[in-house]
Every structure is written in structure tokens, then in C-alpha cells.
Short mmCIF file of C-alpha atoms in Angstrom, two decimals:
data_model
loop_
_atom_site.label_atom_id
_atom_site.label_comp_id
_atom_site.label_asym_id
_atom_site.label_seq_id
_atom_site.Cartn_x
_atom_site.Cartn_y
_atom_site.Cartn_z
CA MET A 18 33.95 -5.39 16.81
CA HIS A 19 34.38 -3.27 20.77
CA ILE A 20 36.51 -0.27 19.20
CA PRO A 21 38.36 0.78 22.49
CA ASP A 22 39.00 4.24 23.79
CA GLY A 23 41.97 6.34 21.46
CA TYR A 24 41.09 4.30 18.60
CA LEU A 25 38.73 6.83 16.66
CA GLY A 26 40.02 10.96 16.00
CA PRO A 27 37.31 13.43 18.38
CA SER A 28 35.56 14.48 14.97
CA THR A 29 34.98 10.84 14.46
CA PHE A 30 33.50 9.60 17.40
CA ILE A 31 31.56 12.94 18.29
CA ALA A 32 30.11 12.42 14.71
CA PHE A 33 28.75 9.27 15.85
CA TRP A 34 27.78 10.33 18.80
CA ILE A 35 25.56 12.96 16.88
CA ILE A 36 23.89 9.98 14.23
CA MET A 37 22.76 8.08 17.62
CA ILE A 38 21.35 10.65 19.37
CA PRO A 39 18.27 11.09 17.37
CA ILE A 40 18.53 7.30 16.46
CA TRP A 41 18.00 6.03 20.05
CA LEU A 42 15.29 8.85 20.91
CA TYR A 43 13.40 7.41 17.90
CA ALA A 44 13.72 3.88 18.61
CA GLY A 45 12.65 4.13 22.51
CA LYS A 46 9.51 5.94 20.58
CA LYS A 47 8.97 2.89 18.44
CA MET A 48 9.32 0.92 21.48
CA GLY A 49 5.65 2.06 22.22
CA THR A 50 4.05 -0.29 19.78
CA LEU A 51 5.62 -3.73 21.09
CA GLY A 52 3.47 -3.60 23.74
CA SER A 53 4.15 -4.10 27.62
CA LYS A 54 3.44 -7.87 27.73
CA ARG A 55 6.24 -8.22 25.32
CA ALA A 56 8.63 -5.76 28.48
CA PRO A 57 10.26 -9.53 29.41
CA LEU A 58 11.64 -10.94 26.00
CA LEU A 59 13.16 -7.46 25.23
CA ALA A 60 14.63 -7.78 28.50
CA LEU A 61 16.00 -11.36 27.34
CA ALA A 62 17.38 -10.03 23.79
CA SER A 63 19.21 -7.09 25.79
CA ALA A 64 20.62 -10.33 28.36
CA PHE A 65 21.06 -12.15 25.57
CA ALA A 66 23.24 -9.72 23.78
CA PHE A 67 25.18 -9.40 26.40
CA VAL A 68 26.25 -12.60 27.65
CA ILE A 69 26.41 -13.90 23.61
CA MET A 70 29.52 -11.57 23.08
CA MET A 71 31.46 -13.43 25.89
CA PHE A 72 31.73 -16.07 24.18
CA ASN A 73 35.28 -15.57 21.91
CA LEU A 74 36.41 -17.71 19.59
CA PRO A 75 39.39 -17.92 18.90
CA VAL A 76 40.88 -17.82 15.05
CA PRO A 77 44.13 -18.30 12.93
CA GLY A 78 47.31 -15.57 13.20
CA GLY A 79 45.91 -14.80 17.68
CA SER A 80 42.43 -12.78 17.10
CA SER A 81 39.85 -13.74 18.46
CA GLY A 82 35.88 -12.85 17.87
CA HIS A 83 32.05 -13.15 19.09
CA ALA A 84 28.91 -13.27 17.70
CA VAL A 85 26.52 -10.65 18.28
CA GLY A 86 22.62 -11.86 18.02
CA GLY A 87 21.84 -9.10 16.11
CA ALA A 88 19.06 -10.09 13.13
CA ILE A 89 17.59 -12.71 15.28
CA ILE A 90 17.13 -10.35 17.96
CA ALA A 91 15.55 -7.97 15.44
CA VAL A 92 13.59 -11.16 14.32
CA VAL A 93 11.79 -11.78 18.15
CA ILE A 94 11.47 -8.16 18.63
CA GLY A 95 11.38 -5.84 15.93
CA PRO A 96 14.72 -3.51 14.60
CA TRP A 97 13.90 -0.71 16.71
CA ALA A 98 13.53 -2.23 20.22
CA ALA A 99 16.72 -4.29 18.96
CA VAL A 100 18.62 -0.85 19.12
CA ILE A 101 17.27 -0.05 22.57
CA ALA A 102 17.91 -3.80 23.95
CA ILE A 103 21.74 -3.99 21.98
CA SER A 104 23.11 -0.25 23.29
CA ILE A 105 22.34 -1.11 26.45
CA ALA A 106 24.18 -4.18 26.42
CA LEU A 107 26.99 -2.46 25.38
CA ALA A 108 26.84 0.34 27.35
CA LEU A 109 26.69 -1.84 30.46
CA GLN A 110 29.98 -3.61 28.96
CA ALA A 111 31.47 -0.58 28.58
CA LEU A 112 31.08 1.44 31.52
CA LEU A 113 31.25 -1.83 33.86
CA PHE A 114 34.17 -4.26 31.89
CA GLY A 115 35.43 -2.11 30.03
CA ASP A 116 34.52 -3.61 26.43
CA GLY A 117 34.26 -0.79 23.69
CA GLY A 118 35.17 2.38 24.22
CA VAL A 119 33.34 5.33 26.44
CA THR A 120 34.10 7.52 23.41
CA ALA A 121 33.91 5.24 20.89
CA TYR A 122 30.31 3.88 22.35
CA ALA A 123 28.23 5.64 19.82
CA ALA A 124 30.66 4.35 17.20
CA ASN A 125 29.91 1.20 18.38
CA CYS A 126 26.30 0.90 18.54
CA PHE A 127 25.72 2.24 14.88
CA SER A 128 27.70 -0.82 13.58
CA MET A 129 26.18 -3.37 16.44
CA ALA A 130 22.90 -2.03 17.33
CA VAL A 131 22.00 -0.27 14.04
CA ILE A 132 23.39 -1.57 11.37
CA MET A 133 22.51 -5.29 12.48
CA PRO A 134 19.46 -5.50 13.51
CA PHE A 135 18.11 -3.62 10.25
CA ILE A 136 20.20 -5.54 7.74
CA GLY A 137 19.75 -8.14 9.53
CA TYR A 138 16.06 -8.38 9.64
CA TYR A 139 15.11 -6.75 6.36
CA THR A 140 17.22 -9.26 4.95
CA TYR A 141 14.96 -11.81 6.92
CA LYS A 142 11.69 -9.93 5.02
CA PHE A 143 13.32 -10.03 1.80
CA ILE A 144 13.63 -14.32 1.33
CA SER A 145 11.24 -15.84 3.56
CA GLY A 146 8.49 -13.43 1.43
CA ASN A 147 5.22 -14.70 2.22
CA THR A 148 6.07 -17.95 3.38
CA ASP A 149 4.76 -19.60 6.28
CA ILE A 150 5.90 -18.81 9.40
CA LYS A 151 6.96 -22.69 9.88
CA SER A 152 8.81 -22.99 6.41
CA SER A 153 12.65 -23.85 5.96
CA ARG A 154 13.11 -21.00 3.75
CA ARG A 155 12.40 -19.04 7.09
CA VAL A 156 15.51 -20.77 8.74
CA ILE A 157 17.54 -19.77 5.87
CA ALA A 158 16.72 -16.21 5.82
CA ILE A 159 17.76 -15.53 9.40
CA ALA A 160 20.83 -17.35 8.98
CA ILE A 161 22.04 -15.06 5.81
CA GLY A 162 20.69 -12.35 7.57
CA ALA A 163 23.04 -13.28 10.79
CA TRP A 164 25.90 -13.23 8.32
CA LEU A 165 25.39 -10.96 6.45
CA SER A 166 24.39 -8.33 9.43
CA LEU A 167 28.21 -9.45 10.81
CA THR A 168 29.77 -9.23 7.90
CA VAL A 169 28.73 -5.60 6.84
CA ALA A 170 28.99 -4.18 10.44
CA ALA A 171 32.51 -5.91 10.25
CA THR A 172 33.51 -4.24 7.69
CA PHE A 173 32.11 -1.06 8.50
CA ILE A 174 34.48 -0.71 11.82
CA GLY A 175 37.22 -1.80 9.96
CA PHE A 176 36.32 1.35 7.34
CA ILE A 177 36.39 3.79 10.85
CA LEU A 178 39.12 2.27 12.01
CA GLY A 179 41.05 2.76 8.39
CA LEU A 180 39.92 6.24 8.31
CA GLN A 181 42.06 7.11 11.14
CA PRO A 182 45.82 7.54 9.82
CA ILE A 183 43.83 9.66 6.57
CA LEU A 184 41.83 11.66 8.70
CA TYR A 185 44.80 12.49 12.18
CA ARG A 186 48.10 12.57 11.50
CA GLY A 187 51.20 14.37 13.63
CA ALA A 188 53.86 16.60 13.01
CA ASN A 189 56.18 13.62 12.50
CA GLY A 190 53.20 12.46 9.75
CA LEU A 191 52.47 9.10 12.30
CA PRO A 192 49.15 8.25 12.75
CA LEU A 193 47.52 9.67 16.52
CA TYR A 194 44.97 7.26 16.57
CA MET A 195 44.48 3.35 15.03
CA PRO A 196 47.66 3.74 13.00
CA TYR A 197 46.78 1.00 10.10
CA PRO A 198 45.13 2.65 6.94
CA LEU A 199 41.83 0.79 5.29
CA SER A 200 44.30 -1.40 3.56
CA VAL A 201 44.66 -3.31 5.86
CA THR A 202 41.68 -2.98 8.47
CA VAL A 203 38.65 -3.59 5.81
CA PRO A 204 40.06 -6.37 4.77
CA ALA A 205 41.40 -7.87 8.58
CA MET A 206 37.68 -7.11 9.49
CA PHE A 207 35.67 -8.73 6.67
CA LEU A 208 38.05 -11.63 6.01
CA GLU A 209 37.66 -13.12 9.86
CA HIS A 210 34.42 -12.22 10.23
CA ALA A 211 33.45 -13.31 7.18
CA PHE A 212 34.91 -16.69 6.95
CA VAL A 213 34.37 -17.59 10.82
CA PHE A 214 32.71 -15.42 12.93
CA SER A 215 29.34 -14.72 10.87
CA ILE A 216 29.49 -17.89 10.45
CA LEU A 217 29.13 -18.45 14.39
CA GLU A 218 26.70 -16.12 13.90
CA ALA A 219 24.54 -17.34 11.37
CA LEU A 220 24.49 -21.24 13.34
CA VAL A 221 23.81 -19.28 15.85
CA SER A 222 20.69 -17.72 14.97
CA ALA A 223 18.73 -20.60 12.46
CA LEU A 224 19.40 -22.65 16.33
CA ILE A 225 17.48 -19.86 18.24
CA PHE A 226 14.78 -19.69 15.28
CA VAL A 227 14.18 -23.14 14.94
CA TYR A 228 13.52 -23.60 18.62
CA ILE A 229 11.25 -20.74 18.78
CA GLN A 230 9.52 -21.39 15.46
CA ARG A 231 8.28 -24.77 16.89
CA THR A 232 7.74 -23.81 20.46
CA ASP A 233 5.71 -20.90 19.55
CA PRO A 234 6.24 -18.90 16.37
CA SER A 235 4.02 -15.94 18.25
CA ILE A 236 7.48 -14.72 19.48
CA PHE A 237 8.75 -13.08 16.05
CA TYR A 238 8.13 -9.42 16.29
CA ALA A 239 5.86 -9.92 12.78
CA GLU A 240 4.05 -12.91 13.91
CA LYS A 241 2.64 -10.53 17.25
CA ALA A 242 -0.63 -10.94 15.52
CA ALA A 243 -1.10 -14.47 16.31
CA PRO A 244 -2.82 -15.36 19.05
CA GLN A 245 -0.60 -17.39 21.88
CA GLU A 246 -0.32 -15.58 24.32
CA VAL A 247 -1.45 -18.74 27.38
CA SER A 248 2.21 -20.33 25.89
CA LYS A 249 3.89 -16.91 25.44
CA LYS A 250 4.71 -17.45 28.96
CA LYS A 251 6.06 -20.99 29.06
CA SER A 252 8.28 -19.51 25.65
CA THR A 253 9.61 -16.81 27.76
CA ARG A 254 10.28 -18.51 30.56
CA ASP A 255 11.97 -20.93 28.18
CA LEU A 256 14.13 -17.91 26.44
CA ALA A 257 14.87 -17.81 30.55
CA ILE A 258 16.33 -20.61 31.28
CA GLY A 259 18.75 -21.04 27.83
CA ILE A 260 20.32 -17.61 29.44
CA LEU A 261 21.11 -19.02 32.04
CA LEU A 262 22.46 -22.05 30.62
CA LEU A 263 24.63 -19.37 28.85
CA ILE A 264 25.78 -17.44 32.17
CA ILE A 265 27.35 -20.94 33.57
CA LEU A 266 29.13 -21.78 30.44
CA THR A 267 30.60 -18.52 29.83
CA PRO A 268 34.25 -19.51 30.84
CA LEU A 269 34.69 -21.43 27.47
CA GLY A 270 34.77 -17.39 25.81
CA LEU A 271 37.88 -17.75 27.73
CA LEU A 272 39.35 -20.33 25.86
CA ALA A 273 40.50 -17.70 23.21
CA ALA A 274 43.42 -16.25 24.09
CA GLY A 275 44.32 -13.56 21.43
CA THR A 276 42.76 -10.55 21.39
CA ALA A 277 39.69 -8.69 18.70
CA TYR A 278 41.48 -7.53 16.04
CA GLY A 279 41.80 -3.12 16.26
CA GLU A 280 41.17 -4.15 20.60
CA TRP A 281 44.38 -4.32 21.73
CA ALA A 282 45.52 -2.44 24.88
CA PRO A 283 47.75 0.16 23.91
CA GLU A 284 51.01 -1.55 25.18
CA GLU A 285 49.91 -4.26 22.70
CA LEU A 286 49.48 -1.95 20.76
CA LYS A 287 52.80 -0.31 20.90
CA ALA A 288 54.63 -3.51 20.28
CA ARG A 289 52.86 -3.80 17.11
CA VAL A 290 53.66 -1.06 15.47
CA GLY A 291 56.84 0.46 17.27
CA TYR A 292 55.35 3.37 18.56
CA MET A 293 52.21 4.42 20.84
CA PRO A 294 50.12 6.86 18.88
CA PRO A 295 49.92 10.16 20.86
CA GLY A 296 46.46 10.46 20.49
CA LEU A 297 45.82 7.53 20.91
CA GLU A 298 47.15 7.24 24.66
CA LYS A 299 46.38 10.24 26.16
CA LEU A 300 42.14 9.33 25.20
CA SER A 301 42.99 5.31 26.10
CA ASP A 302 43.36 6.45 30.03
CA LEU A 303 39.93 8.20 29.97
CA TRP A 304 37.64 5.45 31.91
CA HIS A 305 38.67 2.57 34.37
CA ALA A 306 36.32 0.34 34.00
CA PRO A 307 35.36 -1.10 37.79
CA ILE A 308 35.16 -4.59 36.84
CA SER A 309 38.09 -4.36 33.96
CA ASP A 310 38.31 -7.51 31.34
CA TYR A 311 35.04 -9.23 32.84
CA GLY A 312 37.81 -10.55 35.84
CA PHE A 313 37.67 -10.18 39.48
CA SER A 314 41.21 -9.67 42.11
CA ASN A 315 40.09 -11.86 44.34
CA LEU A 316 38.01 -14.83 41.90
CA PRO A 317 39.87 -17.79 40.02
CA PRO A 318 38.96 -16.84 36.42
CA ILE A 319 36.38 -18.59 35.42
CA MET A 320 34.17 -17.83 38.56
CA GLY A 321 35.08 -13.91 37.78
CA TYR A 322 33.34 -14.87 34.39
CA ILE A 323 30.89 -15.90 35.65
CA LEU A 324 29.86 -13.61 37.92
CA ALA A 325 30.76 -10.86 35.36
CA ALA A 326 27.76 -12.34 33.18
CA ALA A 327 25.44 -12.75 36.33
CA ILE A 328 25.99 -9.41 36.78
CA GLY A 329 25.65 -7.63 33.29
CA VAL A 330 22.49 -10.08 32.63
CA ILE A 331 20.78 -9.21 35.72
CA LEU A 332 21.01 -5.52 34.50
CA CYS A 333 19.98 -6.11 31.25
CA VAL A 334 16.93 -7.53 32.80
CA GLY A 335 16.32 -5.06 35.04
CA ILE A 336 16.83 -1.85 33.19
CA LEU A 337 15.19 -3.04 29.84
CA TYR A 338 12.11 -4.98 31.78
CA PHE A 339 11.94 -1.41 33.73
CA MET A 340 11.95 0.70 30.25
CA GLY A 341 9.58 -1.75 28.50
CA LYS A 342 7.02 -1.31 31.85
CA LYS A 343 7.31 2.41 31.33
CA ILE A 344 7.38 3.34 27.55
CA ALA A 345 5.79 0.25 25.76
CA LYS A 346 2.20 0.63 25.64
CA ASP A 347 -0.52 -2.36 25.56
#
């Protein structure tokens, strides 16, 4: 899901920047309706998106992938706030840890921070209808919304990657950036997400939904008028404890040794296709993340992974809590 630098040609990634800038501005404006008391939830949502993406799951064939949490975040804080929360998490992943490209950042945000929250949220709203907030139909609704949101977002990424050989070719006829065509990228991204990662996304989202449903449903964005402010502090504290546990468990994400589809390093891609696309080679060297691959050279991989998760979560919480307090209005 995290497109690295070099896989998209210039006109493609510039187009996504042009699309995303007004979306970010409008999403920031819409955050004013969130309410400053929900700023901790905004911060925790970004931290959750950051850390859940570190849990890589292996699939047959040597690839790997992860959940994103776009649907459940949108149901808790609203889809526009989710745009900001997930975009901040993706920015930190790209800049500090080299997970996703700097040039491809806007494209990654469009798929994971826009497509996922809005498809997940409105699918949930459509299926749940006017049912009681504690009904089982709502659990089914969030599960379907989460599954559909990740499946569509991943397929969209496959479509964008597969367009690159059509849009950019060198004088020798070979692709300059992503070399695999639509007939390969779209089925690859759709199948592994629809039958593996999106199911994980649905399960994780449903579990979190059920927990909130049973403890304090006033947390949900659509239920913000519910007068349960006293218990909200306890619920926020419990969610923070949950994220702390996720940080401790992040080394489980190291069990997946394979690289996610479309996220190969230039040398790995060269070994797969037999040559190095020149445009990809040039752009892939554009940015060197200070904590590449969530690791520290002087720490064992497990300790480094936990430390990287803690740094990412602290930054997400700090940035979003500050933004929420400054922008959101009561």
C-alpha cells in the first residue's frame, strides 16, 4: 500500500499532490466541528493508524501486507478528521522511516487517508441505518465497511501502478518507472487484499467497534451528542493503554520477511524483472530516511522495532493533540 519513490512518474505524483492539497485544507477546516474535547481521540487515531501498519502479515508467495484502520478511525472521529489523522501517520512513516515515498506521499494519502475513511464510513452508515448503536447490525456494518475500504484502496493502488508502463516508456520501449502492467498489478493487489489483508482489517475494526460499543458509544463520531462525557475520559485512557500494548507487540510484524507487493527496493525489483527502470532508479535515491525500515543499527531488530513504534506514536499524538486543540472548536 505504501508506494515508494520511483514507482510513479512525475506527472502522476504531481497530479496527486494537486488533488490532495485542497483536500487537506478542507479537512483541516472541517476539523473545527470535531470539538476540542475530542482532540485526544484525534491524536490516538493517528497513533493507531501508525502502529497498526507495522503489523505485517505474510502471505503465500513471499509477499506481506497490513491493516490500516481507515474505516474504524472514520467511524470514531469522522471521515474528514480521519484524513488528517492518517495523513500525519503516513508523513511520519515516509520522512522518518522510509515507508512510502516522499514523491508518492500524496498518492498514498489519497488511497489510505481519503478512499479508505470515506468508503468505510459511508458503507457503515448505509448498512447500519437507523439501528440502535449497540445492535449487532452495526458490527456487521463496520466489518463490511472496513473490508470494502481496504479492498478498493488496494485495487486503486494496483490501477495507478499498472498505468505507469502505459504512461512512461524509454527510447528502448522499456518502462521508466513501475514495470508491471495493469493485467498484473490490479489482480495482484485485489486478490491478496480481498482474501487476506481486508479480512484482517474487518476483524480488527469489528473488535475495536465492539469494545467501544460496550464501554462508551458516545465516542463514535455520529453519536457525539450523547451525554456521556464523564466516561469518555476512561474510554480514552483505555484506548491509550491499547495502543501501548500494540507498541509492545509490534515485533510480531517482523515475522513477515517478504516485501509487500509494489514496495520492493530497486535492487529487489531489478532481480525480479531483469533490469533497472532508469526513472525509478533516479527517484528512489531522492530521500534517505533517518530510521530506515524502522530499525537502528546499534539495537537488536526487536528492540529497534519497538523503539521506532514508540517514536512514531509519540510524534503522532503530539502533533495531532496540538493541532486538535488549536483547530477544533467546542
